[in-house]
Coordinates of C-alpha atoms in Angstrom, one line a residue:
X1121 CA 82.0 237.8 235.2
X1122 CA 83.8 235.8 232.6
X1123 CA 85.6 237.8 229.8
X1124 CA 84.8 236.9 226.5
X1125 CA 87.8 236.2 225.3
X1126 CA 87.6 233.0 228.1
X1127 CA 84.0 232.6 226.9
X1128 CA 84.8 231.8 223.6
X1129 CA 87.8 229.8 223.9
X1130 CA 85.8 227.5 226.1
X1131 CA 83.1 227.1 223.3
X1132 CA 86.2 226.5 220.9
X1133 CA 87.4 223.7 223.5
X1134 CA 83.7 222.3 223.5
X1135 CA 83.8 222.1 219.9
X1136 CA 87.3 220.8 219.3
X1137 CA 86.3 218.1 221.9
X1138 CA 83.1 217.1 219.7
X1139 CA 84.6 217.3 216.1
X1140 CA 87.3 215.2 217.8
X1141 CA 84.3 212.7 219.3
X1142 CA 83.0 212.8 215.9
X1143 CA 85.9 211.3 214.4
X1144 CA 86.6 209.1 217.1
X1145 CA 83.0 207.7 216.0
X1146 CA 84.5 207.2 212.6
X1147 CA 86.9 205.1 213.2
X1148 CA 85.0 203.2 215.6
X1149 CA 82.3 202.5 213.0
X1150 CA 85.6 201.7 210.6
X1151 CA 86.4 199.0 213.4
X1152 CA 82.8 197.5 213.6
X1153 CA 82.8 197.2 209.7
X1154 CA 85.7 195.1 210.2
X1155 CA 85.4 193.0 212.9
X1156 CA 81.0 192.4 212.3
X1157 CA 81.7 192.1 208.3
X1158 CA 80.2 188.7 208.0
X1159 CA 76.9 189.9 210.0
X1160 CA 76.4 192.5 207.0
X1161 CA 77.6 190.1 204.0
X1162 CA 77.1 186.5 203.5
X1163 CA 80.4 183.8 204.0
X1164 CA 80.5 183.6 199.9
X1165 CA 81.9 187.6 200.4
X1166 CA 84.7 186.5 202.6
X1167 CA 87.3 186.9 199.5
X1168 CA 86.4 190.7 199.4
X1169 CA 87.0 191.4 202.8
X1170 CA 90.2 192.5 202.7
X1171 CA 89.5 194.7 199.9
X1172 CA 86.5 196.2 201.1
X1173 CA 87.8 197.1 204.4
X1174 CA 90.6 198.3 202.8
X1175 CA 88.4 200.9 200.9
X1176 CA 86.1 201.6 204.1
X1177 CA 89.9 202.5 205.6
X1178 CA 90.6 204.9 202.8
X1179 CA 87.2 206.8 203.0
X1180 CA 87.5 207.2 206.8
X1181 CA 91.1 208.1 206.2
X1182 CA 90.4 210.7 203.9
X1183 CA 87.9 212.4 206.5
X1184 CA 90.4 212.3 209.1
X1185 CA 93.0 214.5 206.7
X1186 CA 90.2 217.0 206.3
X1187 CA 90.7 217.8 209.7
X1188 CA 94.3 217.4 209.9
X1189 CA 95.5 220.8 209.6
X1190 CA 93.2 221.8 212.8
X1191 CA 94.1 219.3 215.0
X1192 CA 97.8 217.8 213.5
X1193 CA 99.4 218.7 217.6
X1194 CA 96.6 217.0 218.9
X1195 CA 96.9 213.7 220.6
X1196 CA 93.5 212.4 220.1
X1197 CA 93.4 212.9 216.3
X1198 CA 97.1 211.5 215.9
X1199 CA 95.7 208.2 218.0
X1200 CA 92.3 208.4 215.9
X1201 CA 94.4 208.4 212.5
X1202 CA 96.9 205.6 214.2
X1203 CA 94.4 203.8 214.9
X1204 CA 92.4 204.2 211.4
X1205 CA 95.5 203.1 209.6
X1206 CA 96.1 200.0 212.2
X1207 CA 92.7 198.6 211.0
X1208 CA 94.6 196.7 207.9
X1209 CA 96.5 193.3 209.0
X1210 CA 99.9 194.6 208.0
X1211 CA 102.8 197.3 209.5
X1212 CA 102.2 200.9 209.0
X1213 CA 105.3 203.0 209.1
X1214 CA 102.9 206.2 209.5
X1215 CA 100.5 204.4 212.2
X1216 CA 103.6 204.0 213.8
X1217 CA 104.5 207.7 214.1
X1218 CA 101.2 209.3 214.6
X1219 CA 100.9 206.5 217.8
X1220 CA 104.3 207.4 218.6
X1221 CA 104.0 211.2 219.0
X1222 CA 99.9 210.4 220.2
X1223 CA 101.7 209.2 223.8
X1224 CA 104.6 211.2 223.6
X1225 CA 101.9 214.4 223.9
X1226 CA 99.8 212.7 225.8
X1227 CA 101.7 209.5 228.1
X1228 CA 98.3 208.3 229.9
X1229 CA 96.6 207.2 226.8
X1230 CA 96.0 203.6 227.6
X1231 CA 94.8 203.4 224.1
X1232 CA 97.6 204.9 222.1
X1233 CA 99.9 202.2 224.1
X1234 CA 97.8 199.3 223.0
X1235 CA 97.6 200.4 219.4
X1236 CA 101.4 201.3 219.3
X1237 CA 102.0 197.7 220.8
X1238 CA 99.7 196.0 217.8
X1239 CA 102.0 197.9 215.0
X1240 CA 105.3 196.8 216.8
X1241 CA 103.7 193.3 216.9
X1242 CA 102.8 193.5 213.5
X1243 CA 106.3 195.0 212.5
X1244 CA 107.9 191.8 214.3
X1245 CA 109.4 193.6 217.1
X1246 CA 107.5 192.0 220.4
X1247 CA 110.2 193.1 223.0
X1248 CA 109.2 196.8 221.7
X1249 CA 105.3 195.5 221.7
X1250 CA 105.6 193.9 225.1
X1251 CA 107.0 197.3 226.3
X1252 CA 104.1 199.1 225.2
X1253 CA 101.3 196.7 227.0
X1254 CA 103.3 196.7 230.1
X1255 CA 103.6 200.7 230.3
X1256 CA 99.4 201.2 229.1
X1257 CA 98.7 198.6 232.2
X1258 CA 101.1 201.1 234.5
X1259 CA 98.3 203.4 233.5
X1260 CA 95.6 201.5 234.2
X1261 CA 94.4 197.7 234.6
X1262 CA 92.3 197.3 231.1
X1263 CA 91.5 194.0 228.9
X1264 CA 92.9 194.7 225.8
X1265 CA 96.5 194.9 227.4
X1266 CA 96.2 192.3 229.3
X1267 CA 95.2 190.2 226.5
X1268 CA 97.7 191.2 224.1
X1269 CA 100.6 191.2 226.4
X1270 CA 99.4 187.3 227.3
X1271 CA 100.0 186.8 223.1
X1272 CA 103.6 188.8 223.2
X1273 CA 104.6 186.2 226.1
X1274 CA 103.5 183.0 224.3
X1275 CA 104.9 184.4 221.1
X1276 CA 108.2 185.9 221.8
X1277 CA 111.3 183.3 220.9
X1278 CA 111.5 180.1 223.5
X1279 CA 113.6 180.1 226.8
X1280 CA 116.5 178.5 226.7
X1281 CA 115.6 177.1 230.5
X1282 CA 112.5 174.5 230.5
X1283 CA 111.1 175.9 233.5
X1284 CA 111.3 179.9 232.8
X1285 CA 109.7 178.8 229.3
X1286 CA 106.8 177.6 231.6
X1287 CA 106.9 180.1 233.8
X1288 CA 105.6 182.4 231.0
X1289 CA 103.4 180.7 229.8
X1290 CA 101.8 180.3 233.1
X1291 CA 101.8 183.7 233.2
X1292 CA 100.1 184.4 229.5
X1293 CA 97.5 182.2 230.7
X1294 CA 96.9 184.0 233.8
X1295 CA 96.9 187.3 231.9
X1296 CA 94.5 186.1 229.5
X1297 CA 92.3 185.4 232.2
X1298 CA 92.2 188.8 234.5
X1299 CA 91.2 189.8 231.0
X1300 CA 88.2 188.0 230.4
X1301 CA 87.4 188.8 234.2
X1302 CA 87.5 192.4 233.7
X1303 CA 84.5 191.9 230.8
X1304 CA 83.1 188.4 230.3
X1305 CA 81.3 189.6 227.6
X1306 CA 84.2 189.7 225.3
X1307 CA 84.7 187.4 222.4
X1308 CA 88.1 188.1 222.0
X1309 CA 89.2 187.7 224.9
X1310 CA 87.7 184.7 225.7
X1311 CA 89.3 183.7 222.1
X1312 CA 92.8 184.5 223.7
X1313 CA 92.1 182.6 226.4
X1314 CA 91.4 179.5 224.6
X1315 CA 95.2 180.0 222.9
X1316 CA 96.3 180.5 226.4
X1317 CA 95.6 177.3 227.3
X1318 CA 96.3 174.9 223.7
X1319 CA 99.8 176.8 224.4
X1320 CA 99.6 175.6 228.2
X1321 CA 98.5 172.1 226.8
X1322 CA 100.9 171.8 224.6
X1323 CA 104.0 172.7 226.4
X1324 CA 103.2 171.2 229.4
X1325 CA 102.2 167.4 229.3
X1326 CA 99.4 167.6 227.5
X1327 CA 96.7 167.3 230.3
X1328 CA 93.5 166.7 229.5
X1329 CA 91.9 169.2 231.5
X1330 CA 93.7 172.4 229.8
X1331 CA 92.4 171.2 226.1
X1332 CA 89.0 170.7 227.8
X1333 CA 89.1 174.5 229.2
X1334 CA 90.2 175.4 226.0
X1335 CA 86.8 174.0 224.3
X1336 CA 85.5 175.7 226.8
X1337 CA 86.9 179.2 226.2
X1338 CA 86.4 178.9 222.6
X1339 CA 82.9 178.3 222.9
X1340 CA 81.6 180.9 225.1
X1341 CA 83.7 183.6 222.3
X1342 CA 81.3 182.0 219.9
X1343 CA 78.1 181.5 222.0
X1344 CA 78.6 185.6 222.8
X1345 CA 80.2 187.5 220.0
X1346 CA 79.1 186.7 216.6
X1347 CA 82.1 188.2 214.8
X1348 CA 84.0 185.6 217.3
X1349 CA 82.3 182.2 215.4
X1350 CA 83.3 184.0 212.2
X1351 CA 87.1 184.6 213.6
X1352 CA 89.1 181.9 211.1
X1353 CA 92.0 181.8 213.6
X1354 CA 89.8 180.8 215.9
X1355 CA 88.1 177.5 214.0
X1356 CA 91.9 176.9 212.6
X1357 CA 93.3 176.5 216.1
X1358 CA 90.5 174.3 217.5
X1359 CA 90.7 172.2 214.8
X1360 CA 94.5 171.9 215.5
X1361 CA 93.6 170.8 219.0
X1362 CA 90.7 167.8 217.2
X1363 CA 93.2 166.9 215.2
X1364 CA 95.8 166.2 217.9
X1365 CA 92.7 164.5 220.2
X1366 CA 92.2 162.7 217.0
X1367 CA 88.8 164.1 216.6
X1368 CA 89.4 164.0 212.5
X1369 CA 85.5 165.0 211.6
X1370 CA 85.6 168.3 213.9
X1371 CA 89.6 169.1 212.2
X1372 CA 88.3 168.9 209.0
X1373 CA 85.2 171.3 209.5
X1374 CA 87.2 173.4 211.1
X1375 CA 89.8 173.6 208.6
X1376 CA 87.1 173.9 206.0
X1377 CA 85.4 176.8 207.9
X1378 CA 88.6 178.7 208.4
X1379 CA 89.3 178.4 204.8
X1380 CA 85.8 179.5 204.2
X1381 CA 86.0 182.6 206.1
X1382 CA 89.3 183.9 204.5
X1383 CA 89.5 182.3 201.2
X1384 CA 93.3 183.4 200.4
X1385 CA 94.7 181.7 203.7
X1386 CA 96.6 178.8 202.4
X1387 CA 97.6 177.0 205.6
X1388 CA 94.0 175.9 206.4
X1389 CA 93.0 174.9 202.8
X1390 CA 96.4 172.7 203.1
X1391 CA 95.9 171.3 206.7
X1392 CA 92.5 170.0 205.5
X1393 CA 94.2 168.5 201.9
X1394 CA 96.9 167.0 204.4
X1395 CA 94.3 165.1 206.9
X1396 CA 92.3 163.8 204.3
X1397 CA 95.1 162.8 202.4
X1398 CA 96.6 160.8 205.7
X1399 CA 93.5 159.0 206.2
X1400 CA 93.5 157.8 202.6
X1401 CA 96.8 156.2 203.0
X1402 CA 95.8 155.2 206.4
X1403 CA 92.7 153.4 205.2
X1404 CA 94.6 151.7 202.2
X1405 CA 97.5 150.6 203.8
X1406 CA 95.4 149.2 206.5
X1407 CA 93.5 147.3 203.8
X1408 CA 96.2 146.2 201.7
X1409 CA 98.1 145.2 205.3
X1410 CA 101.1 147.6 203.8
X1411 CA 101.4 146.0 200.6
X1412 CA 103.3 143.4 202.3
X1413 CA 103.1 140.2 199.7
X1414 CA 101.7 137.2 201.5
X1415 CA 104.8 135.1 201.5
X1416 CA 106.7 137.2 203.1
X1417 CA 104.3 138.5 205.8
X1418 CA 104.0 134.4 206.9
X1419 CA 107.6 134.5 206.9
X1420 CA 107.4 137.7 209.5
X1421 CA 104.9 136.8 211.7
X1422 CA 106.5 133.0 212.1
X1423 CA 109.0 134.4 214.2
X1424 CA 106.4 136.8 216.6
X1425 CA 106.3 134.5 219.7
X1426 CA 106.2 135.3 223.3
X1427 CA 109.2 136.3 224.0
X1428 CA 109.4 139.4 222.2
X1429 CA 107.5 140.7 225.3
X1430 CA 110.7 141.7 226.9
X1431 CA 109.6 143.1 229.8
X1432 CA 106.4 142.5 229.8
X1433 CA 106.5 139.0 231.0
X1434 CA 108.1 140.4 234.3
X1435 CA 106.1 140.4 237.4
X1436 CA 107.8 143.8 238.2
X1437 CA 106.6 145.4 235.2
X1438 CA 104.6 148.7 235.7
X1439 CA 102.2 149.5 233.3
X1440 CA 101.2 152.8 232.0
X1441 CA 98.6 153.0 234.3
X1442 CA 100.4 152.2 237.3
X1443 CA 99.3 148.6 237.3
X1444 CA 102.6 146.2 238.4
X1445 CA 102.1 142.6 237.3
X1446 CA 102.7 140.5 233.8
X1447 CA 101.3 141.5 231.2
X1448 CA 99.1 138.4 228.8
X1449 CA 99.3 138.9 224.8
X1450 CA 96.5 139.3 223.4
X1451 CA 95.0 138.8 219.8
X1452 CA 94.6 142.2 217.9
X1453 CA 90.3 141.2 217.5
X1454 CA 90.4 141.1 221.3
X1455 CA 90.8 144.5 221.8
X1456 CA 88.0 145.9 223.1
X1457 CA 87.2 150.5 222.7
X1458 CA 88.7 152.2 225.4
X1459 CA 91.6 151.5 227.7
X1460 CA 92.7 147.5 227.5
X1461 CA 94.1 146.7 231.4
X1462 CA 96.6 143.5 232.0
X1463 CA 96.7 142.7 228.5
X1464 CA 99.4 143.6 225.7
X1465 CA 99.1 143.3 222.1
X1466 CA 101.7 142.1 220.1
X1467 CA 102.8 141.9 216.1
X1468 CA 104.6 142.9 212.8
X1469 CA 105.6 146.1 211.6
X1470 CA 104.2 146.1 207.7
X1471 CA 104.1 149.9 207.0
X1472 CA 104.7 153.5 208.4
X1473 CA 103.5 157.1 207.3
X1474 CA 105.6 160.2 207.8
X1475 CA 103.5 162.4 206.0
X1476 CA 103.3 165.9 205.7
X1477 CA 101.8 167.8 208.4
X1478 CA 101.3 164.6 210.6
X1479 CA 101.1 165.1 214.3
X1480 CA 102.1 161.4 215.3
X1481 CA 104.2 158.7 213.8
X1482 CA 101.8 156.0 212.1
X1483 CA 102.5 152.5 211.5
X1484 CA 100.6 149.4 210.9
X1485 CA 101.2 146.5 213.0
X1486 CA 99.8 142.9 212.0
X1487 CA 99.4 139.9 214.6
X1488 CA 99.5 136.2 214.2
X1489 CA 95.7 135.6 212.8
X1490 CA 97.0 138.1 210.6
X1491 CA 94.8 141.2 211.5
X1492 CA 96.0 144.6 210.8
X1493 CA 95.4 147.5 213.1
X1494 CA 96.8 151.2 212.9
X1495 CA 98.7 152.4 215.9
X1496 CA 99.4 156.5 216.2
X1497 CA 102.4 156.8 218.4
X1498 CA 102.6 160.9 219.8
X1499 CA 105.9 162.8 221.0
X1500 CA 108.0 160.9 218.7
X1501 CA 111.6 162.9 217.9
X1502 CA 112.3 163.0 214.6
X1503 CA 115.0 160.5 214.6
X1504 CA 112.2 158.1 216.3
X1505 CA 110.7 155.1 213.4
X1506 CA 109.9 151.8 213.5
X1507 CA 110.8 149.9 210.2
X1508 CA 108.6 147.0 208.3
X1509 CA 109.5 143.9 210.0
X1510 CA 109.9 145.5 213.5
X1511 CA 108.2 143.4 216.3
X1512 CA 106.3 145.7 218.3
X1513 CA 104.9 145.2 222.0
X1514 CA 102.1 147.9 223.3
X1515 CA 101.5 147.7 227.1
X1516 CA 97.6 148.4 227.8
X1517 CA 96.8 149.6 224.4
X1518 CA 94.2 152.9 223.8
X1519 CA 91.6 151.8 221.2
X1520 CA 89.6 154.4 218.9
X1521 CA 87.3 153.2 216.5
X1522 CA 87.4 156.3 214.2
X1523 CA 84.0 157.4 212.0
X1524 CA 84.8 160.0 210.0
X1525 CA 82.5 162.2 207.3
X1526 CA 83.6 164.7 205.5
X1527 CA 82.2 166.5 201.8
X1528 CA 82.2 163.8 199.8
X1529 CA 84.6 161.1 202.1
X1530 CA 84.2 158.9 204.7
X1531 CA 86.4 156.7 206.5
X1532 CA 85.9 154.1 209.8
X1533 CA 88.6 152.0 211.3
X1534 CA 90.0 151.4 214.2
X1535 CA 93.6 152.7 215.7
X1536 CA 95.6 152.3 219.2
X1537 CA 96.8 155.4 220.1
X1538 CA 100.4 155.8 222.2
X1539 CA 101.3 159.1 223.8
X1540 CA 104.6 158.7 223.9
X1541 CA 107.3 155.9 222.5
X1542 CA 108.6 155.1 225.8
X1543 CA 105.3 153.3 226.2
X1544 CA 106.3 150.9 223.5
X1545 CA 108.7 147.9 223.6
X1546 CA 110.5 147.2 220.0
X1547 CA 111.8 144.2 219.4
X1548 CA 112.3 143.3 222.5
X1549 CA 114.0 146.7 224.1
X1550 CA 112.4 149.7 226.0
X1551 CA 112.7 153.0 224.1
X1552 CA 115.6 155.3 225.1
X1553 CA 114.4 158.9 226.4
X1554 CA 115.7 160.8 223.6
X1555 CA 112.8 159.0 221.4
X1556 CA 110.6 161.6 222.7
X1557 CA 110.1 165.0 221.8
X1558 CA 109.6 167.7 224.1
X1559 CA 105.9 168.2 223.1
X1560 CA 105.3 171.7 222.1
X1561 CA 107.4 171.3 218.8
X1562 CA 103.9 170.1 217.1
X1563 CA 102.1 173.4 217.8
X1564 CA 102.7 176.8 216.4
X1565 CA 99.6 179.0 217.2
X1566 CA 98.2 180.8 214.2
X1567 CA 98.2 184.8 214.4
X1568 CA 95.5 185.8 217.5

């Protein structure tokens, strides 16, 4: 037979164990407020988020320091009152020591690891972040480590060697996926799999493909997690992607949504200001052919003739698309949507737009009959222009016709789009290589 002393210390065990469940369920249920607020309060509520989480955090707080004098040694209430405090967006120096002693006491929980790893992320110190992810995976294989370790690769400062660089991103995007395979039901991860790949996209050539997976990834988080389609980092950085594939309506709802969803974010409010503001000038310049008085643009475009197609004119020249042969010029009218094969359009430089926020270098370019077309040129270094006057020579030009609604605007015109100004000839002369920029200086991904 048992003694009783072993009796009722087992009962005490049973009970610490369920008062410690019990609060585990608080903080859980602090979590849920957070992450399914807009499922119990409308989008108008959004700018009382923060505050109202914040108060949830102090109520469940205050329930956990009841306790605190009966379990303070414990690892389970040091990671449940860790993790309570981890619920805001900023560092907590406490958090950080209740986590911290949580796994020293206790050094398989995968859990404390992961949280510890969020505050070092949030205090700025990733190498100390990435060390926690990589020991809770040690431990075991779970999603939330896998997913957040993927974010400390893409995140932590740029190798100086091209290749490593892309060796780790490789890597976040493969970790990012083993997550989403160990639940596909996740939002979130399938959200951090969609960064994965913009990174991947962005660093490495821009291939079609990886934006379209990242489309992809973003809308399965939204088509299974509600609290996902209400995640503004997630509509921010999608519309970052539109805007680069020059998909201006979709940027501009999803600049407007992010800004929607957390009303005291400034960037997306000021993204959505700067594209709108572009395609005004865009559309006026365009109009106004750059302002350029009449006299002086017959003066320009008397000297555009033939020759300026340098290159071009060579039977040896290889196109873009791989096509070798000539190449005839072509009228600006001409043009038809879509790719335009064996032909080359030609004309004046009469404006350009640097403006704030841009992701290409715009100019206007105007041919002989006088028409006036908007080309986008990507990948430009900054030291890259073109200046008014510039005769400019595109090989096989891209044409959009662009439609664009938005509140109370609209816009429609038509633009040739360049990925790269090696493509170009000006005034006669290829581009040198340093014209382009490695590519991933136009992203920064937004906080995960």
């Amino acid at each position: 037979m048992l003694k009783m002393a072993e009796v009722e210390e087992g009962e005490q065990k049973t009970t610490d164990k369920d008062a410690l469940q019990v609060l585990k369920e608080l903080v859980d249920d602090l979590y849920s407020f957070r992450d399914r607020y807009f499922e119990t309060h409308g989008v108008e509520d959004a700018g009382r988020k923060q505050n109202d989480v914040a108060q949830e955090m102090a109520k469940t707080l205050k329930r956990l320091e009841e306790k605190e004098d009966l379990y303070k040694h414990s690892a389970q209430f040091l990671l449940q009152r860790g993790r309570c405090l981890n619920v805001a967006p900023g560092f907590s120096q406490t958090a950080e020591e209740c986590l911290s002693r949580a796994v020293k006491l206790e050094p398989g929980l995968v859990e404390g690891w992961n949280t510890l790893g969020e505050q070092y992320w949030k205090k700025g110190d990733l190498t100390a972040a990435k060390t926690c992810f990589t020991g809770a995976l040690q431990q075991s294989k779970n999603k939330v480590s896998l997913r957040s370790l993927s974010m400390v690769l893409r995140q932590l400062p740029p190798e100086e060697d091209a290749q490593e660089q892309s060796k780790r991103i490789l890597e976040s995007v493969e970790l990012a996926r083993q997550a989403v395979q160990l639940d596909v039901t996740d939002g979130t991860s399938w959200y951090i799999l969609g960064n994965a790949y913009i990174s991947m996209f962005f660093t490495s050539g821009q291939n079609p493909q990886l934006s379209q997976q990242a489309l992809s990834a973003y809308a399965q988080a939204e088509k299974i997690d509600k609290a996902s389609s209400m995640n503004p980092d997630l509509h921010f950085n999608r519309a970052t992607l539109f805007q680069y594939e020059e998909m201006h309506s979709s940027a501009l709802d999803g600049y407007s949504r992010a800004a929607a969803l957390d009303p005291g974010w400034e960037d997306a409010r000021e993204r959505e200001k700067q594209l709108l503001n572009y395609l005004d000038q865009v559309t006026m310049l365009m109009e106004n052919k750059g302002k350029v008085k009449a006299r002086r643009l017959r003066n320009m475009l008397s000297s555009l003739s033939t020759s300026a197609l340098g290159p071009c004119s060579s039977p040896q020249f290889r196109s873009p698309s791989g096509r070798v042969g000539s190449l005839e010029p072509c009228s600006l009218s001409s043009l038809t949507h879509g790719h335009n094969g064996g032909v080359a359009a030609l004309g004046k430089v009469v404006f350009s737009l640097a403006s704030a926020g841009r992701m290409a270098f715009t100019f206007g370019m105007v041919d002989r009959d006088e028409t006036c077309c908007v080309v986008m040129v990507y990948n430009t270094a900054d030291s890259w222009g073109v200046l008014i006057g510039d005769t400019v020579v595109i090989p096989e030009p891209q044409v959009k016709r662009h439609s664009v609604t938005h509140k109370d605007k609209s816009y429609d015109f038509r633009s040739i789009r360049v990925d790269s100004p090696l493509l170009l000839i000006v005034n006669g002369k290829r581009q040198v290589m340093k014209s382009q920029s490695a590519a991933f200086v136009t992203y920064k991904p937004q906080s995960e």
